[in-house]
Tab-separated table of C-alpha atoms and ligand atoms in Angstrom:
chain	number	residue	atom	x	y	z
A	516	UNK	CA	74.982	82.792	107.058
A	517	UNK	CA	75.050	86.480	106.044
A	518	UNK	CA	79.084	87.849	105.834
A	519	UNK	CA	79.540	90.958	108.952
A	520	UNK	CA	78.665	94.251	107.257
A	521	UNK	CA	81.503	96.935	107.115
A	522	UNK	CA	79.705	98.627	109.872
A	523	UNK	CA	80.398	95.454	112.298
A	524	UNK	CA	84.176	95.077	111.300
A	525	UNK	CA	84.655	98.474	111.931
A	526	UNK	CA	83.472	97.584	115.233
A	527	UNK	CA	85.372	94.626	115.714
A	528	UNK	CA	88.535	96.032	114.626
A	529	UNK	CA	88.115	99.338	116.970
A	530	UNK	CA	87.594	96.936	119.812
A	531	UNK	CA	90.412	94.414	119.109
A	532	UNK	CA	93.048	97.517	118.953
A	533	UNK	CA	91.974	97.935	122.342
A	534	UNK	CA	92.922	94.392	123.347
A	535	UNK	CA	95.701	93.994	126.224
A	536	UNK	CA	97.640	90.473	126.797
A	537	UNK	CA	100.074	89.962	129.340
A	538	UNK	CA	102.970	87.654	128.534
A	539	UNK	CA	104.346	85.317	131.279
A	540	UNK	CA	108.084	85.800	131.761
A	541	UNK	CA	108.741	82.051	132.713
A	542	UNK	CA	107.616	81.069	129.750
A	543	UNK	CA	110.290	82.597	128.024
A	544	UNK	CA	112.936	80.408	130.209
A	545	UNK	CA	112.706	76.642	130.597
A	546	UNK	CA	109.831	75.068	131.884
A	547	UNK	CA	108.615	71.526	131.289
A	548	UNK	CA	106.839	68.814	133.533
A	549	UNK	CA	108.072	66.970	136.869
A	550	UNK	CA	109.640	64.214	134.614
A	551	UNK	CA	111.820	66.240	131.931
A	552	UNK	CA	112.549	69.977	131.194
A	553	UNK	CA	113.814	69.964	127.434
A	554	UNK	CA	116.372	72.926	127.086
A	555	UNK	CA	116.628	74.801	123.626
A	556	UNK	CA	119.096	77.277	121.775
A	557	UNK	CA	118.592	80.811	122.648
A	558	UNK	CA	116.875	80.841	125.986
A	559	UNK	CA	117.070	83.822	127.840
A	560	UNK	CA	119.346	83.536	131.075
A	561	UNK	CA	117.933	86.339	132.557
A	562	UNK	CA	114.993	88.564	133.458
A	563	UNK	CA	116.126	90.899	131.190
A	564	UNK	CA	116.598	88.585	128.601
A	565	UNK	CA	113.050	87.230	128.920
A	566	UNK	CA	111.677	91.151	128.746
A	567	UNK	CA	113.840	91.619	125.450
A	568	UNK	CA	112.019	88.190	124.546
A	569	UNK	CA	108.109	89.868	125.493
A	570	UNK	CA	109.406	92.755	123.652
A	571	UNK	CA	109.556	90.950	120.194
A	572	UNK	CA	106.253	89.892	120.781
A	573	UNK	CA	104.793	93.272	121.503
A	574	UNK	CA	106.456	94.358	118.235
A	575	UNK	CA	105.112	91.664	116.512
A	576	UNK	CA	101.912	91.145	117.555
A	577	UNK	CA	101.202	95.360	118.710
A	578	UNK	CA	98.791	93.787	121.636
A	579	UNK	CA	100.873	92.109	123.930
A	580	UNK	CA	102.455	95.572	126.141
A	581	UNK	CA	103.532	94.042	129.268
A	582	UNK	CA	105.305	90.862	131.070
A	583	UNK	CA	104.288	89.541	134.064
A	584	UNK	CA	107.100	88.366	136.688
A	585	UNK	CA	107.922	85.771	138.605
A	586	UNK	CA	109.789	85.901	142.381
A	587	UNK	CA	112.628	84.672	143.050
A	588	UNK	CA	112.566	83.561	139.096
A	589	UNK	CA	112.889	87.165	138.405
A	590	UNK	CA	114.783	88.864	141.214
A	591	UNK	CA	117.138	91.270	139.974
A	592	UNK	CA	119.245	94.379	142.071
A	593	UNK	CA	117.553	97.222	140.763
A	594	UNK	CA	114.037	96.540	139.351
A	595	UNK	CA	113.766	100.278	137.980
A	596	UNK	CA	116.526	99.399	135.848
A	597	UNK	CA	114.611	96.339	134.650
A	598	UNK	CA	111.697	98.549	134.181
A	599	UNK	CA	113.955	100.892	132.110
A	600	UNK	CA	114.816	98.280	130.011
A	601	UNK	CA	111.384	97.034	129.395
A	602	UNK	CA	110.543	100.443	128.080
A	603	UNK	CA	113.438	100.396	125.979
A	604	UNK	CA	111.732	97.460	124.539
A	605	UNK	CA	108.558	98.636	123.762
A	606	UNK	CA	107.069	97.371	127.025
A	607	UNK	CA	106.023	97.358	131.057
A	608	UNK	CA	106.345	95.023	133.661
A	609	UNK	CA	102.954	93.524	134.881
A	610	UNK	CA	101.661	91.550	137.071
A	611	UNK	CA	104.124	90.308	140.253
A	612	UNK	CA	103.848	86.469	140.870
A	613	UNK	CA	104.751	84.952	144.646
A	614	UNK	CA	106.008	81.856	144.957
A	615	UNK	CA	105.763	80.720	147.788
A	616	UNK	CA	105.861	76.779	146.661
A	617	UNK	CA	109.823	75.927	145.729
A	618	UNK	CA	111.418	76.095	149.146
A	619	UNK	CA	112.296	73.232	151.287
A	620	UNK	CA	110.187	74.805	154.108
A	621	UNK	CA	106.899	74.853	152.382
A	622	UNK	CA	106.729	71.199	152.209
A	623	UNK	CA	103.741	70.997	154.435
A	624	UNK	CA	102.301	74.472	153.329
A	625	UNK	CA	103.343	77.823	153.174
A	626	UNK	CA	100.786	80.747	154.931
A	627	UNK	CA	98.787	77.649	155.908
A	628	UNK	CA	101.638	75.724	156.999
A	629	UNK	CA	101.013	74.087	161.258
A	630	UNK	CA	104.075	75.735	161.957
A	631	UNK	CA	104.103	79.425	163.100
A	632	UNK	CA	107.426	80.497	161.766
A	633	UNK	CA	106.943	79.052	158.574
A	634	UNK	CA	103.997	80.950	157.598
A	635	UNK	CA	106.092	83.847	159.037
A	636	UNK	CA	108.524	83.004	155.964
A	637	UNK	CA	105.964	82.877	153.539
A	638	UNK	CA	103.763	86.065	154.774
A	639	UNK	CA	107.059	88.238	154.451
A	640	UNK	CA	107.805	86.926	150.794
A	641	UNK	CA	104.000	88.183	150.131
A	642	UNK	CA	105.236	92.056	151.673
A	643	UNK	CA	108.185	91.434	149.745
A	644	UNK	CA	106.551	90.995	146.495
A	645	UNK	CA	104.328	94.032	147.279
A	646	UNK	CA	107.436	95.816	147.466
A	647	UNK	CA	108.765	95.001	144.507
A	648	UNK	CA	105.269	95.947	142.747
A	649	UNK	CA	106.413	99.649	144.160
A	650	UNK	CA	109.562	99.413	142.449
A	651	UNK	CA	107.853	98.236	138.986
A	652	UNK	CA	104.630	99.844	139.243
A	653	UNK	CA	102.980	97.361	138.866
A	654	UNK	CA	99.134	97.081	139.620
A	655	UNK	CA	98.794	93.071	140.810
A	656	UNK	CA	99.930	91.245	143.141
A	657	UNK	CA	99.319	87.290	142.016
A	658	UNK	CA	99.097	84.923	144.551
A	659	UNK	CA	98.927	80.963	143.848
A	660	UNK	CA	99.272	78.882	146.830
A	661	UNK	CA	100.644	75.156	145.773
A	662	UNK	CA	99.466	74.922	149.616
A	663	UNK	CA	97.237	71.502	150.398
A	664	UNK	CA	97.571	68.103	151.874
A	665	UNK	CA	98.041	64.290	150.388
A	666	UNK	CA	96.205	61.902	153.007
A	667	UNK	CA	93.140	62.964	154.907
A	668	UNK	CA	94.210	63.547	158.597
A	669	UNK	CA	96.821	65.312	157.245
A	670	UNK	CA	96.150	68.861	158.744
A	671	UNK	CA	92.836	70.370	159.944
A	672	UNK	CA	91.172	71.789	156.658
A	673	UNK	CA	89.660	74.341	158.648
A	674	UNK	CA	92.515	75.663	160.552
A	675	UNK	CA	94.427	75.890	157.501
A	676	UNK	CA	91.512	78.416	156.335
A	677	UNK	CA	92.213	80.844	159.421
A	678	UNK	CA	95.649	80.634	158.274
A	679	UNK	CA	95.214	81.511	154.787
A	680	UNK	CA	92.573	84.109	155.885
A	681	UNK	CA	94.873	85.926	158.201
A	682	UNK	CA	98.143	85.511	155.744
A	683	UNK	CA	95.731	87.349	152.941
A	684	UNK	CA	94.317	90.058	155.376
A	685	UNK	CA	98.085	91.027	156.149
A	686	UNK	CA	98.724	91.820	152.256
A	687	UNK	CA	95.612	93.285	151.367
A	688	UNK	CA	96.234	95.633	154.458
A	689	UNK	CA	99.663	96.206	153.230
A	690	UNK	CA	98.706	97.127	149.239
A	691	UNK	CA	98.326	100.472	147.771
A	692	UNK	CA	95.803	102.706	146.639
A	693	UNK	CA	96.136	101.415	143.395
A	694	UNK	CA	97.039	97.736	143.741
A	695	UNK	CA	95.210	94.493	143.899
A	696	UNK	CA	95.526	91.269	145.569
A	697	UNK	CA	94.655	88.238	142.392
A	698	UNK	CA	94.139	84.988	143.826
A	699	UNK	CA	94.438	82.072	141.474
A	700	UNK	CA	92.528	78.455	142.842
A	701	UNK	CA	93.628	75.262	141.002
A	702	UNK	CA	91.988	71.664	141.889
A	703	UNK	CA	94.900	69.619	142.446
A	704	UNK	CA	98.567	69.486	142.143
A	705	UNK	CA	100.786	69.416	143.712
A	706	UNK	CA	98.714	68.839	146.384
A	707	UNK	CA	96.451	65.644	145.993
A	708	UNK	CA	94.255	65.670	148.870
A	709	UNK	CA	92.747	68.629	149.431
A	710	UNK	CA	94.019	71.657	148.104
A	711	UNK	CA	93.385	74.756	150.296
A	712	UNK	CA	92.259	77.399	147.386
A	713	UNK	CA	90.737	74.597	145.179
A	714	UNK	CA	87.942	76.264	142.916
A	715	UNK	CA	86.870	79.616	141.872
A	716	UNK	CA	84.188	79.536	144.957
A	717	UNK	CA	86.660	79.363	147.838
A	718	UNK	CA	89.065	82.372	146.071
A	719	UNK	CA	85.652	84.402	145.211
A	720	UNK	CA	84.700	83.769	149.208
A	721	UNK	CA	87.826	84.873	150.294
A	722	UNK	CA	88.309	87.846	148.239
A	723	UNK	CA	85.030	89.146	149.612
A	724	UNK	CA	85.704	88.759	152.529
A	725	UNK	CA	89.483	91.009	151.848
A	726	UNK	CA	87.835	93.630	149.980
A	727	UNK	CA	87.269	95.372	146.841
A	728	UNK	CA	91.222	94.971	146.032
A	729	UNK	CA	90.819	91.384	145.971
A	730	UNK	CA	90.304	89.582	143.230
A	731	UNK	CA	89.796	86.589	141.493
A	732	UNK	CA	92.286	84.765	138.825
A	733	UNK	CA	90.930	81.827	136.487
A	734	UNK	CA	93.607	79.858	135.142
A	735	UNK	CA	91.995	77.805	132.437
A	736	UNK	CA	93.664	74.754	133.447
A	737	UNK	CA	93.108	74.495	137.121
A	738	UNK	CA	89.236	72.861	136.682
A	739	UNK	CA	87.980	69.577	136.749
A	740	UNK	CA	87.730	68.034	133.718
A	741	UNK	CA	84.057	69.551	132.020
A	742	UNK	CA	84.102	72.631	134.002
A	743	UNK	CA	81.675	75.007	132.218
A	744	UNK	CA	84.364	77.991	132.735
A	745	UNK	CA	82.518	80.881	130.908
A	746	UNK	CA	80.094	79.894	133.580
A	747	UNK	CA	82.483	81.158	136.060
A	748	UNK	CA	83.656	84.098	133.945
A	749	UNK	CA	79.813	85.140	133.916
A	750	UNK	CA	79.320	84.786	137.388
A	751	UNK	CA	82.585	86.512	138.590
A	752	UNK	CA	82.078	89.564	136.303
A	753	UNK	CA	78.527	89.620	136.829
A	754	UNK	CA	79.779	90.044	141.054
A	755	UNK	CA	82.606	92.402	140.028
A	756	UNK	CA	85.242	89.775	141.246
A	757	UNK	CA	86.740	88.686	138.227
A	758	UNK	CA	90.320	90.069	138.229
A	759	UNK	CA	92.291	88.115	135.466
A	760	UNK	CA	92.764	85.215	133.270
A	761	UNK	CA	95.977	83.144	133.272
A	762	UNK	CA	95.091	81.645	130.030
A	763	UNK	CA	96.568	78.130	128.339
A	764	UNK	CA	94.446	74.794	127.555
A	765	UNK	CA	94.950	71.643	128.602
A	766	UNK	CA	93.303	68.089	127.144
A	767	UNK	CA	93.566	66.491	130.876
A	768	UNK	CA	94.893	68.205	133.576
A	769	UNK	CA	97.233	70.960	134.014
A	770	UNK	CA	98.903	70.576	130.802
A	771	UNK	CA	99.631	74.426	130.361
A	772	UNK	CA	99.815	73.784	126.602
A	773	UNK	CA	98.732	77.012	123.929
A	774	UNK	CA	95.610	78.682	124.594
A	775	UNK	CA	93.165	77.655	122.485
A	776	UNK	CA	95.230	74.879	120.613
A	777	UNK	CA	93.184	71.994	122.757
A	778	UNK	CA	89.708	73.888	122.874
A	779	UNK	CA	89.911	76.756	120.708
A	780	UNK	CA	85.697	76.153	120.926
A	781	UNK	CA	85.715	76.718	125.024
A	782	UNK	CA	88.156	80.372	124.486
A	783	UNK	CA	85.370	81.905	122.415
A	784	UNK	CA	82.998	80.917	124.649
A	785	UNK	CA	84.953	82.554	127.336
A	786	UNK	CA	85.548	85.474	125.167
A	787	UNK	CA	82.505	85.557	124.258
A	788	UNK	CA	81.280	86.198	128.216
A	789	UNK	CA	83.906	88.528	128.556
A	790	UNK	CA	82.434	90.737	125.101
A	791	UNK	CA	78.734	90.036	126.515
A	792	UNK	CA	80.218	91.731	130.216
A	793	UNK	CA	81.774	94.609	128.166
A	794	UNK	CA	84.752	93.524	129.706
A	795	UNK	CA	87.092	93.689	127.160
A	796	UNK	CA	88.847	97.041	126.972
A	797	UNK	CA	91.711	97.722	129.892
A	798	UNK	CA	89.434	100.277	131.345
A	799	UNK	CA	87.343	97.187	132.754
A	800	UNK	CA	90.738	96.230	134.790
A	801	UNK	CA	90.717	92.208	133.344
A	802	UNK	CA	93.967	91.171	133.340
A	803	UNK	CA	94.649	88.899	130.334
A	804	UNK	CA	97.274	86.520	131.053
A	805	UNK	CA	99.099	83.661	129.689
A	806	UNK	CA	100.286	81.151	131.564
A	807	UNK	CA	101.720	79.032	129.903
A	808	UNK	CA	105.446	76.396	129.553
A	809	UNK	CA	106.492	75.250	126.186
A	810	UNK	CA	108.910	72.143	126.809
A	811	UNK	CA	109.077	70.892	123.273
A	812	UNK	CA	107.796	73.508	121.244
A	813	UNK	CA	110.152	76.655	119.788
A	814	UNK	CA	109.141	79.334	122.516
A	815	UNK	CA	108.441	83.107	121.617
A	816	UNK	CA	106.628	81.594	118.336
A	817	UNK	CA	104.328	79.729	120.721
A	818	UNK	CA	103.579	82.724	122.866
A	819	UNK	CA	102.998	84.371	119.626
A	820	UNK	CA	100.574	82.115	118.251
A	821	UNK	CA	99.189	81.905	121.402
A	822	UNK	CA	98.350	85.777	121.299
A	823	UNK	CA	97.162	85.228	118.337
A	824	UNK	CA	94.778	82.600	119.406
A	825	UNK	CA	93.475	84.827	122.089
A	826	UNK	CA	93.214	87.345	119.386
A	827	UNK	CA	90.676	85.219	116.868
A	828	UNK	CA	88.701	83.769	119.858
A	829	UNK	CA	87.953	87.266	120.733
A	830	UNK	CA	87.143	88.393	117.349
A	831	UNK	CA	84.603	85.818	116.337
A	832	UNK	CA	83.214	86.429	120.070
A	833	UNK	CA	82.509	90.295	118.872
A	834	UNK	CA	81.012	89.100	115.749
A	835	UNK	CA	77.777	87.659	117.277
A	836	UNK	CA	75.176	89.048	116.194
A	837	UNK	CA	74.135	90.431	119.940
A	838	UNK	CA	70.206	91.496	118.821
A	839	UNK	CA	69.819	88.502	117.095
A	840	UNK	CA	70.710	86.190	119.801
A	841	UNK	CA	68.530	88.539	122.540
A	842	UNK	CA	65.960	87.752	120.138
A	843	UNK	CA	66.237	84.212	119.425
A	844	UNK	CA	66.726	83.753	122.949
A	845	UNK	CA	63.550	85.874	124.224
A	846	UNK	CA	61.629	83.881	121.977
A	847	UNK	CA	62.876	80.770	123.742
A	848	UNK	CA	63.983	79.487	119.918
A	849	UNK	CA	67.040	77.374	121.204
A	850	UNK	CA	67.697	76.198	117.711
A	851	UNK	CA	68.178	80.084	116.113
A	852	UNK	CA	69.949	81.213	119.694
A	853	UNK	CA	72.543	78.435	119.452
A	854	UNK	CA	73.095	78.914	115.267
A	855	UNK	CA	73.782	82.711	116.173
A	856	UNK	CA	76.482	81.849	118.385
A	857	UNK	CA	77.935	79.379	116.193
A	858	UNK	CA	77.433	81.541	112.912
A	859	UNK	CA	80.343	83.731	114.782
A	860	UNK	CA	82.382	81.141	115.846
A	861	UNK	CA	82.661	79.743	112.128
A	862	UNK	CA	83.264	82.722	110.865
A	863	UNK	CA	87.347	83.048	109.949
A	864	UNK	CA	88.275	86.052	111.185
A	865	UNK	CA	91.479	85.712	110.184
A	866	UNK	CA	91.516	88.098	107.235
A	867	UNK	CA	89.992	90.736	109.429
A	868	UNK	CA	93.229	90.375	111.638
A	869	UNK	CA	95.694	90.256	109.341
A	870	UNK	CA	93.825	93.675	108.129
A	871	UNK	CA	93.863	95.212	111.751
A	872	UNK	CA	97.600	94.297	111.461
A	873	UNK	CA	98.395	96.250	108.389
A	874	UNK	CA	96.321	99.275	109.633
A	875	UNK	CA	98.489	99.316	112.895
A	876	UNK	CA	101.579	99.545	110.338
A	877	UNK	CA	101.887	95.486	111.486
A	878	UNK	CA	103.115	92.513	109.670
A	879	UNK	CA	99.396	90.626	108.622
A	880	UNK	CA	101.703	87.673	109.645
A	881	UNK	CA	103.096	87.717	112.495
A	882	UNK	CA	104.652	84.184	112.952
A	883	UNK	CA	105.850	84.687	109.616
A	884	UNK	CA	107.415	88.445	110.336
A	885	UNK	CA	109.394	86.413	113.182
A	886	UNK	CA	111.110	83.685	111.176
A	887	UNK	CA	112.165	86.327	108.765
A	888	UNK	CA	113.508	88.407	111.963
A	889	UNK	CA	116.259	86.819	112.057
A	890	UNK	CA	116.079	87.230	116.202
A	891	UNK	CA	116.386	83.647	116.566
A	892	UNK	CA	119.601	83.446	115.180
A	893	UNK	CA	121.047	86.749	116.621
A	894	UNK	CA	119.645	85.247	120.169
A	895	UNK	CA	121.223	81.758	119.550
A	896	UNK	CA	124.545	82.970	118.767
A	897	UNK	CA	124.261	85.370	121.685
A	898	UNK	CA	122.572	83.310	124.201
A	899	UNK	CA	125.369	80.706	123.682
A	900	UNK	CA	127.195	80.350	127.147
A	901	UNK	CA	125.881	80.507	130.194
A	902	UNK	CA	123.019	79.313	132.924
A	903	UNK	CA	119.462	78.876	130.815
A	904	UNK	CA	116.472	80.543	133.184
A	905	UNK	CA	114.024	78.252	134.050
A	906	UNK	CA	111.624	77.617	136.751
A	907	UNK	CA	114.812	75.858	138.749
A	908	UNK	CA	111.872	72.662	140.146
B	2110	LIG	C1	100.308	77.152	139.044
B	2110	LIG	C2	100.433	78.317	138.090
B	2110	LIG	C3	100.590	79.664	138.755
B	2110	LIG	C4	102.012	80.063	138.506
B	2110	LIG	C5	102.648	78.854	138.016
B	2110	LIG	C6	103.799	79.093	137.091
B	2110	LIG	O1	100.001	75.972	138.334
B	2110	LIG	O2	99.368	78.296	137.213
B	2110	LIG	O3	99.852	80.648	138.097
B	2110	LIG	O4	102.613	80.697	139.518
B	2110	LIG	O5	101.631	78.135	137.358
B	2111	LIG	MN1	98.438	80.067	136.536
């Protein structure tokens, strides 16, 4: 195993300054599972709170520039304001996240619900999220539809299709020039049945049929259990199609635990797709997302080590030895192919980071920069009174 020349980390480095990750602003708040959400000291009680919380990462980590938003989670009176702030805090709003699965109404669906005026309800909070993305500038428009059925007989599958379909061609229509439509597919939950945007095929079909603003999301922990994922990535970039990530990892189901902390193997594979597509750098327009809720675990140092995940997954991923492994793999030598790969992935890249770091006038240590903050006390004492944010299920 031969150590990267100073040529190659050169490389790597140049790319990873280039890297872009989008911090969710729910996770920030409380968030836990259907059977207990576990509140802790110094949770923001606010959007603005939760953008002061991003911006701490952003200083921290120097690759984590915007926070995506929920709605209603977020909803605040003047979103330029909100905006303001997040530049006052090093960063931008991102991506704008419906929700169109909390209220009372949407119990049998929302945009694919039987009844008319329902999906009515839920169209409009689509327009109004669009608006909001005119208020924020923001580029995406997210769009995950809890929307499915429990018992077969339930509702026509296919009718709920022409639903969705039409509730989707009213957005895209609506969007601007320079905004896009992400649709995110999960396999289950809450919906048990069938679930009407269950896998990456039915958002992919879909989106083609919207239009070159449409695209895809993959949220690592919406797949069947042994999903090849970097599969998908592959075949989504490979169509053009692949919009975002909403990255986590999960050991069963949707478990929305760190990226990488469960299968830090299956995120380099992943990145590794994503370096192979040469779709790494924002000019490639993949949004990388987290998506993530930590119930027991001390928040903005999870997101950070979560960035930080994301950042040594896609390190070792630009370490592979690309002519090698075009080689090896012309050659049909599966044994030399697979070592290539692997070389890379066993290589710690972690003093190559904490390098990058110091060049970009970082802490090399970011999780250890943040205890010695001090924030967490400041936002304790501050945060003291008050209504916690959280995902109000
Ligand atoms: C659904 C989901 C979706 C978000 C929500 C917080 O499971 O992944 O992306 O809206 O989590
Ligand atoms: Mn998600």
């Amino acid at each position: 195993m031969t150590q990267p020349d100073a040529g190659t980390l050169e490389r790597v480095k140049l790319a990873l300054r280039s890297q872009r990750i989008e911090t969710p602003s729910w996770a920030y708040a409380n968030s836990g599972t259907r059977f207990k959400v576990f509140p802790q000291e110094g949770v923001p009680r606010n959007p603005y709170e939760k953008v002061a919380d991003a911006g701490i990462v952003h200083q921290l980590t120097g690759v984590a520039p915007t926070v995506a938003l929920h709605i209603p989670w977020d909803r605040v009176d003047d979103y330029a304001d909100l905006a303001a702030f997040a530049g006052d805090h090093g960063v931008g709003l991102g991506a704008i996240n419906a929700n169109v699965f909390q209220d009372n109404d949407y119990k049998l669906g929302s945009v694919t619900n039987p009844d008319p005026g329902v999906r009515r309800k839920a169209i409009d909070h689509l327009l109004e999220c669009v608006d909001i993305m005119d208020r924020t500038g923001s580029r995406d428009l997210k769009l995950w539809f809890s929307d499915g059925t429990n018992y077969p007989g339930q509702d026509d599958i296919r009718a709920r299709q022409d639903r969705l379909a039409t509730a989707l061609r009213e957005t895209y229509d609506r969007l601007g020039d320079d905004q896009r439509l992400l649709l995110e597919y999960k396999l289950f939950e809450p919906a048990f049945y069938a679930t009407d945007v269950p896998d990456w095929g039915t958002a992919y079909a879909h989106c083609l049929e919207l239009g070159p603003k449409a695209q895809v999301v993959i949220d690592t922990g919406h797949h069947a259990p042994g999903t090849n994922i970097e599969f998908i990535v592959a075949f989504l970039l490979r169509a053009g199609k692949l919009g975002a990530f909403d990255f986590n990892s999960r050991f069963y189901a949707d478990d929305d635990l760190m990226v990488g902390s469960a299968d830090p193997f299956q995120l380099f594979r992943i990145m590794y797709e994503i370096v192979r597509g040469d779709a790494l750098a924002p000019e490639a327009g993949i949004a990388f997302m987290l998506d993530q809720c930590h119930n027991i675990e001390a928040k903005i140092p999870a997101i950070i080590r979560s960035v930080l995940n994301v950042q040594e997954a896609t390190a070792k991923a630009l370490l592979v030895d690309a002519d090698a492994l075009a080689a090896a793999q012309r050659s049909g030598d599966v044994l030399a192919a697979n070592a290539v790969l692997m070389d890379a992935y066993n290589t710690d890249v972690r003093p190559l980071l904490a390098e990058l770091r110091t060049d970009l006038g970082l802490d090399p240590d970011p999780m250890a920069a943040y205890a010695r903050s001090g924030y967490f006390d400041r936002i304790r004492g501050e945060r003291a009174g008050g209504q916690q944010a959280g995902w109000g299920a």
